[in-house]
XYZ file of C-alpha atoms in Angstrom:
437
model
C 112.317 107.409 68.619
C 109.394 109.449 67.322
C 108.685 113.016 68.316
C 105.536 111.868 70.098
C 107.451 109.688 72.540
C 107.289 111.231 76.043
C 110.413 111.701 78.104
C 110.538 109.732 81.354
C 111.779 112.192 83.955
C 111.538 110.661 87.413
C 110.555 112.821 90.393
C 113.415 113.730 92.721
C 112.463 111.080 95.232
C 114.634 109.103 97.599
C 113.768 106.067 95.449
C 115.031 107.632 92.216
C 118.232 108.523 94.056
C 118.855 105.079 95.550
C 117.263 102.405 93.346
C 119.663 100.337 91.255
C 119.850 101.935 87.799
C 118.063 100.454 84.832
C 119.051 101.049 81.216
C 115.885 102.055 79.330
C 114.695 99.716 76.603
C 113.908 100.863 73.084
C 110.426 102.047 72.108
C 108.350 99.679 70.022
C 109.027 99.963 66.297
C 106.994 98.002 63.753
C 104.683 95.063 64.338
C 105.056 92.185 66.760
C 103.118 89.098 67.747
C 102.902 87.621 71.234
C 100.835 85.342 73.403
C 100.023 88.248 75.736
C 100.384 92.004 75.351
C 100.430 94.079 78.540
C 99.957 97.837 78.737
C 101.528 99.389 81.835
C 104.945 98.902 83.413
C 103.928 99.264 87.039
C 103.833 96.448 89.566
C 100.654 94.821 88.214
C 101.853 94.670 84.628
C 105.369 93.605 85.615
C 104.069 90.912 87.955
C 101.799 89.581 85.216
C 104.706 89.630 82.747
C 106.926 87.721 85.158
C 104.317 85.079 85.925
C 103.417 84.595 82.262
C 107.052 84.401 81.180
C 107.723 81.831 83.886
C 104.875 79.803 82.361
C 106.555 79.933 78.969
C 104.357 82.523 77.276
C 105.742 85.081 74.843
C 104.995 88.392 76.550
C 105.332 91.945 75.251
C 104.881 94.769 77.764
C 104.393 98.365 76.617
C 105.218 101.152 79.065
C 104.459 104.760 78.139
C 107.300 106.276 80.155
C 109.700 103.986 82.053
C 109.325 100.979 84.308
C 108.107 102.152 87.733
C 107.631 105.763 86.566
C 104.063 106.016 87.894
C 102.620 105.218 91.296
C 104.538 101.932 91.516
C 107.833 103.803 91.853
C 106.609 106.844 93.794
C 104.714 105.423 96.774
C 105.813 105.058 100.389
C 106.896 101.463 99.844
C 104.693 99.954 102.538
C 103.650 96.362 101.786
C 100.205 96.085 103.358
C 98.030 92.943 103.162
C 94.706 94.747 103.696
C 92.591 97.372 101.958
C 91.860 100.835 103.363
C 88.137 100.220 103.828
C 87.120 97.063 101.938
C 86.962 94.593 104.807
C 87.124 90.819 104.116
C 83.540 90.179 105.236
C 82.319 93.036 103.029
C 84.134 91.567 100.027
C 82.526 88.181 100.672
C 79.108 89.773 101.075
C 79.381 91.753 97.838
C 80.922 89.089 95.606
C 80.114 85.738 97.256
C 82.624 82.908 96.813
C 84.864 84.930 94.504
C 84.814 87.680 97.129
C 86.082 85.194 99.688
C 88.885 84.217 97.303
C 89.622 87.904 96.732
C 89.813 88.536 100.493
C 92.279 85.673 100.820
C 94.285 87.046 97.904
C 94.539 90.390 99.715
C 95.406 88.744 103.021
C 98.189 86.735 101.383
C 99.411 89.537 99.113
C 102.388 90.666 101.211
C 103.715 87.110 101.435
C 103.339 86.698 97.663
C 105.445 89.818 97.095
C 108.218 88.970 99.548
C 108.374 85.356 98.311
C 108.859 86.576 94.726
C 111.580 88.990 95.833
C 113.429 86.118 97.485
C 112.864 83.641 94.644
C 114.107 86.043 91.960
C 116.863 87.645 94.037
C 115.541 91.189 93.582
C 117.618 93.987 95.134
C 114.565 95.807 96.460
C 115.616 96.679 100.036
C 112.800 94.365 101.125
C 112.150 94.002 104.850
C 109.320 91.717 105.928
C 109.285 93.195 109.422
C 105.496 93.402 109.715
C 102.898 96.122 109.276
C 101.188 97.904 112.174
C 98.012 99.981 112.055
C 97.898 101.873 115.375
C 94.554 103.234 116.531
C 94.423 106.991 117.087
C 91.390 106.860 119.429
C 89.577 104.394 121.705
C 86.837 104.125 119.078
C 89.379 103.105 116.486
C 90.600 100.387 118.868
C 87.157 98.831 118.600
C 87.527 98.895 114.828
C 91.000 97.364 115.110
C 89.583 94.516 117.185
C 86.885 93.862 114.591
C 89.450 93.883 111.781
C 91.750 91.482 113.609
C 88.883 89.078 114.246
C 87.779 89.277 110.615
C 91.216 88.527 109.202
C 91.730 85.724 111.704
C 88.471 84.132 110.517
C 89.975 84.093 107.036
C 93.069 82.341 108.380
C 95.595 85.184 108.567
C 97.921 85.915 111.502
C 96.677 89.393 112.410
C 96.654 90.151 116.121
C 95.562 92.991 118.376
C 98.245 94.855 120.321
C 97.261 96.711 123.470
C 98.633 100.121 124.391
C 101.683 98.748 126.191
C 102.565 96.487 123.260
C 102.029 99.384 120.889
C 104.336 101.584 122.959
C 107.047 98.916 122.840
C 106.721 98.472 119.071
C 106.613 102.168 118.211
C 108.648 103.765 120.961
C 105.739 106.133 121.587
C 102.532 106.257 123.623
C 100.859 108.499 121.038
C 98.496 105.699 119.953
C 96.144 103.314 121.804
C 97.155 99.925 120.381
C 96.037 98.452 117.085
C 96.211 95.724 114.461
C 99.555 94.063 113.700
C 100.154 91.814 110.698
C 103.551 90.069 110.690
C 103.486 89.295 106.944
C 103.702 92.980 105.916
C 106.737 95.190 105.656
C 108.323 97.622 103.226
C 110.450 97.922 100.089
C 112.165 100.481 97.909
C 109.270 100.557 95.420
C 111.209 101.785 92.389
C 113.898 99.180 93.048
C 111.102 96.598 93.324
C 109.595 97.618 89.968
C 113.005 97.463 88.309
C 113.638 94.108 89.976
C 110.377 92.731 88.581
C 111.293 94.046 85.129
C 114.710 92.403 85.226
C 113.219 89.121 86.436
C 110.545 89.161 83.730
C 113.164 89.865 81.062
C 115.365 87.072 82.425
C 112.478 84.676 81.837
C 111.949 85.934 78.290
C 109.484 88.837 78.513
C 110.055 91.773 76.143
C 109.592 95.293 77.550
C 109.341 98.392 75.374
C 109.583 101.640 77.339
C 108.743 105.042 75.896
C 105.884 103.313 74.083
C 102.504 104.781 75.027
C 99.630 102.667 73.778
C 97.428 104.822 71.565
C 94.588 102.328 71.253
C 93.485 98.734 71.542
C 90.865 96.658 69.785
C 89.501 93.170 69.708
C 89.828 91.233 66.473
C 88.426 87.841 65.503
C 91.208 85.793 67.071
C 92.881 88.156 69.496
C 93.797 91.712 70.430
C 95.762 94.463 68.735
C 97.430 97.228 70.744
C 98.816 100.157 68.789
C 101.492 102.752 69.547
C 102.688 105.740 67.538
C 105.329 103.619 65.820
C 104.033 100.057 65.880
C 101.557 97.481 67.088
C 101.390 94.194 68.950
C 98.956 91.417 68.086
C 98.299 88.867 70.810
C 95.754 86.307 71.946
C 95.592 87.905 75.414
C 95.498 91.517 76.600
C 96.054 92.999 80.071
C 95.508 96.691 80.811
C 97.486 97.612 83.948
C 97.469 101.413 84.121
C 95.425 102.077 87.305
C 95.476 105.749 88.384
C 97.352 106.805 85.225
C 94.812 105.267 82.832
C 93.691 108.670 81.549
C 96.796 110.715 82.307
C 99.241 110.066 79.463
C 96.894 109.055 76.630
C 93.539 110.531 77.707
C 91.435 108.518 75.262
C 93.136 105.158 75.760
C 90.391 103.806 78.031
C 88.316 106.842 78.935
C 85.392 104.862 80.348
C 87.687 103.018 82.756
C 89.607 106.176 83.611
C 86.387 107.845 84.744
C 85.702 105.099 87.300
C 88.488 106.384 89.564
C 89.603 109.767 90.842
C 93.389 110.236 90.644
C 94.497 111.908 93.893
C 98.013 113.203 94.477
C 99.727 111.511 97.404
C 102.803 113.242 98.808
C 105.835 111.472 100.260
C 108.863 112.862 102.090
C 112.154 111.522 103.427
C 114.058 112.764 106.474
C 117.765 112.799 107.142
C 118.992 109.472 108.595
C 117.974 108.901 112.210
C 120.912 108.546 114.580
C 121.818 105.106 115.920
C 120.892 105.943 119.513
C 117.392 107.098 118.508
C 117.005 104.145 116.125
C 117.104 101.849 119.145
C 114.051 103.520 120.695
C 111.977 104.809 117.752
C 110.389 101.919 115.852
C 113.186 99.525 116.870
C 111.709 96.590 114.926
C 111.576 98.581 111.637
C 107.933 97.783 110.922
C 105.836 99.685 108.398
C 103.254 101.867 110.161
C 100.096 103.602 108.945
C 97.440 104.559 111.460
C 93.643 104.701 111.490
C 93.203 108.407 110.778
C 91.475 109.547 107.641
C 94.203 112.210 107.490
C 96.682 109.389 107.651
C 99.931 109.342 109.608
C 102.366 106.811 108.189
C 106.084 106.139 108.365
C 108.812 103.524 108.066
C 112.578 103.377 107.779
C 114.402 102.928 104.507
C 117.668 101.025 104.139
C 119.639 104.143 105.120
C 117.589 104.746 108.294
C 115.696 107.706 106.892
C 112.092 107.969 108.002
C 109.846 107.847 104.942
C 106.550 109.555 105.645
C 104.254 112.081 103.971
C 100.763 113.496 103.994
C 98.427 115.909 102.262
C 97.393 119.517 102.763
C 94.420 121.564 101.613
C 94.952 124.007 98.770
C 97.422 124.205 95.896
C 99.841 126.893 97.117
C 103.416 125.827 97.928
C 102.245 122.278 98.598
C 105.638 120.571 98.791
C 106.922 122.886 101.517
C 103.669 122.677 103.498
C 103.554 118.870 103.274
C 107.168 118.691 104.468
C 106.436 120.930 107.442
C 103.293 119.020 108.353
C 105.017 115.624 108.108
C 107.979 116.792 110.210
C 105.674 118.221 112.902
C 103.655 115.005 112.992
C 106.797 112.948 113.599
C 107.945 115.351 116.334
C 104.542 115.166 118.000
C 104.640 111.366 118.157
C 108.359 111.145 118.939
C 109.406 114.220 120.969
C 112.956 112.939 121.379
C 113.344 113.077 117.588
C 112.640 116.797 117.438
C 111.468 118.282 114.147
C 113.461 116.326 111.576
C 115.006 117.834 108.469
C 113.245 116.850 105.249
C 115.586 116.159 102.334
C 113.240 114.839 99.628
C 109.605 115.544 98.766
C 107.705 114.071 95.812
C 104.231 112.976 94.754
C 102.276 110.620 92.528
C 98.697 109.648 91.794
C 96.710 106.985 93.581
C 93.434 105.796 92.067
C 90.490 106.232 94.447
C 87.053 104.682 93.965
C 83.957 106.135 95.632
C 83.579 103.154 98.004
C 87.316 102.305 98.177
C 86.764 98.856 96.646
C 89.160 97.936 93.821
C 87.563 97.051 90.480
C 88.326 94.092 88.196
C 87.004 94.212 84.620
C 86.766 91.625 81.862
C 87.426 93.547 78.631
C 86.394 90.642 76.405
C 87.720 87.153 75.675
C 91.144 86.858 77.326
C 91.222 90.579 78.128
C 91.483 91.879 81.693
C 92.030 95.083 83.649
C 91.934 96.238 87.247
C 91.786 99.748 88.635
C 91.399 101.521 91.979
C 94.301 100.733 94.314
C 92.968 103.147 96.969
C 96.434 103.486 98.447
C 97.140 99.765 98.729
C 98.665 99.085 95.329
C 102.044 97.582 96.205
C 101.065 94.179 97.580
C 97.681 94.059 95.855
C 99.119 95.018 92.457
C 101.635 92.185 92.540
C 98.984 89.627 93.502
C 96.435 90.842 90.969
C 99.102 90.737 88.274
C 99.644 87.092 89.137
C 95.906 86.433 89.143
C 95.343 88.026 85.721
C 98.269 85.980 84.415
C 96.487 82.877 85.660
C 93.291 84.003 83.924
C 94.920 84.258 80.492
C 96.873 81.038 81.028
C 93.715 78.946 81.131
C 93.301 78.421 84.872
C 89.708 77.633 85.781
C 87.697 80.792 86.438
C 86.246 79.097 89.519
C 89.695 79.153 91.118
C 90.510 82.808 90.392
C 90.253 85.693 92.848
C 88.877 88.106 90.244
C 85.561 89.679 91.322
C 84.437 90.985 87.942
C 82.172 94.000 87.621
C 81.071 96.322 84.833
C 82.747 99.732 84.672
C 80.530 102.497 86.042
C 82.063 105.898 85.254
C 81.560 108.481 87.962
C 79.062 111.184 87.031
C 80.625 114.657 86.860
C 84.082 113.041 86.913
C 85.922 116.267 86.094
C 84.213 118.001 89.016
C 85.075 115.087 91.317
C 88.735 115.482 90.353
C 88.702 119.158 91.245
C 87.012 118.782 94.611
C 88.730 115.555 95.729
C 91.567 117.365 97.568
C 88.949 119.080 99.783
C 87.880 115.652 101.037
C 90.815 115.982 103.429
C 89.001 118.703 105.371
C 86.120 116.316 106.099
C 88.545 113.552 107.114
C 90.280 115.875 109.567
C 86.969 116.856 111.129
C 85.993 113.191 111.430
C 89.341 112.345 113.072
C 88.890 115.160 115.582
C 85.361 114.014 116.480
C 86.611 110.466 117.043
C 89.427 111.684 119.280
C 86.955 113.594 121.425
C 84.405 110.771 121.625
């Protein structure tokens, strides 16, 4: 191992504590050849590696730190088959037929993930119990109705729950109803990433951890990706680094990195909820994330801890303040719970775009990347990994759900990064106005 190899220290999350262990693989040494080289060992890259290996391709995946070290192993674990703001009709309007295919890819993304977990026997604590987006105001109920109707037009089983149905599902009358999608659910995300890695390796993929890509270039008959101690030459190239594109090797893909703003998302875990309260608070174990801009979200893990989180304004003592805020929010919605004890608090980057649409980029012949999860990377990342695998396997472009666009770096990107946390103040004000409307 060279002195430039970074050390993969996982945050002290509930996932790092409970995910099945994985022995790290050796960093890349020397030169290799492959059909496809993938940079990034998160869910997109691992999904692509699995799908390509199942098709018989020789795949080499390079991960700078360790499988699932980035956002893929740090998130809340909710498997959500929608975007935060990119509605299906808007996708179709922007991208035409490929936008319609992309909307259907998103709508089917949770099922794709859970089907793969079952097919490959991944120990990911996967529960396809459904995903619920409760409305925090009457105005948001109107939005929920519009979203349900839109997804139903695209053939997906979303349905609108009224306030009574919402109360029964949640065990709380804190919300007004909302959109329910039965295909969603939740996972242990680090266990999921490690499960994808093991499945890909079982099918023949080669993974080198501790191997940050230092550069990539197109040659006459393929791509070359370099690291500090070696290189991989391949016909196909997939860049799957999302919010961390500019974080470990700043100059790896600086133009792409400047198309998103990495924003820290904080997660926390409570002590296990007692059995008697478990029967009344979220008895069906769905994943929940509401319609606020200052989002309230929660779900149970396999040990009956509530996994929630949030963000606060300012940089002082953030972990403690997030924990207090998250605990108070749970107590407000579920008074019988009281203010729960928080045992774990951690964070990770999500990649935000200015309009909250994800971006797909064609890097050149047989070279692909996507960026901008906007907080929906678990299900979408797995499906886009599959779709990019299809692209470099020769599937007809007319069948792919890849709405290609040119990268457009954000002007004053460094300033946008500094002020992004203050966006929360505007979201809170907007939420308050909607509640009073």
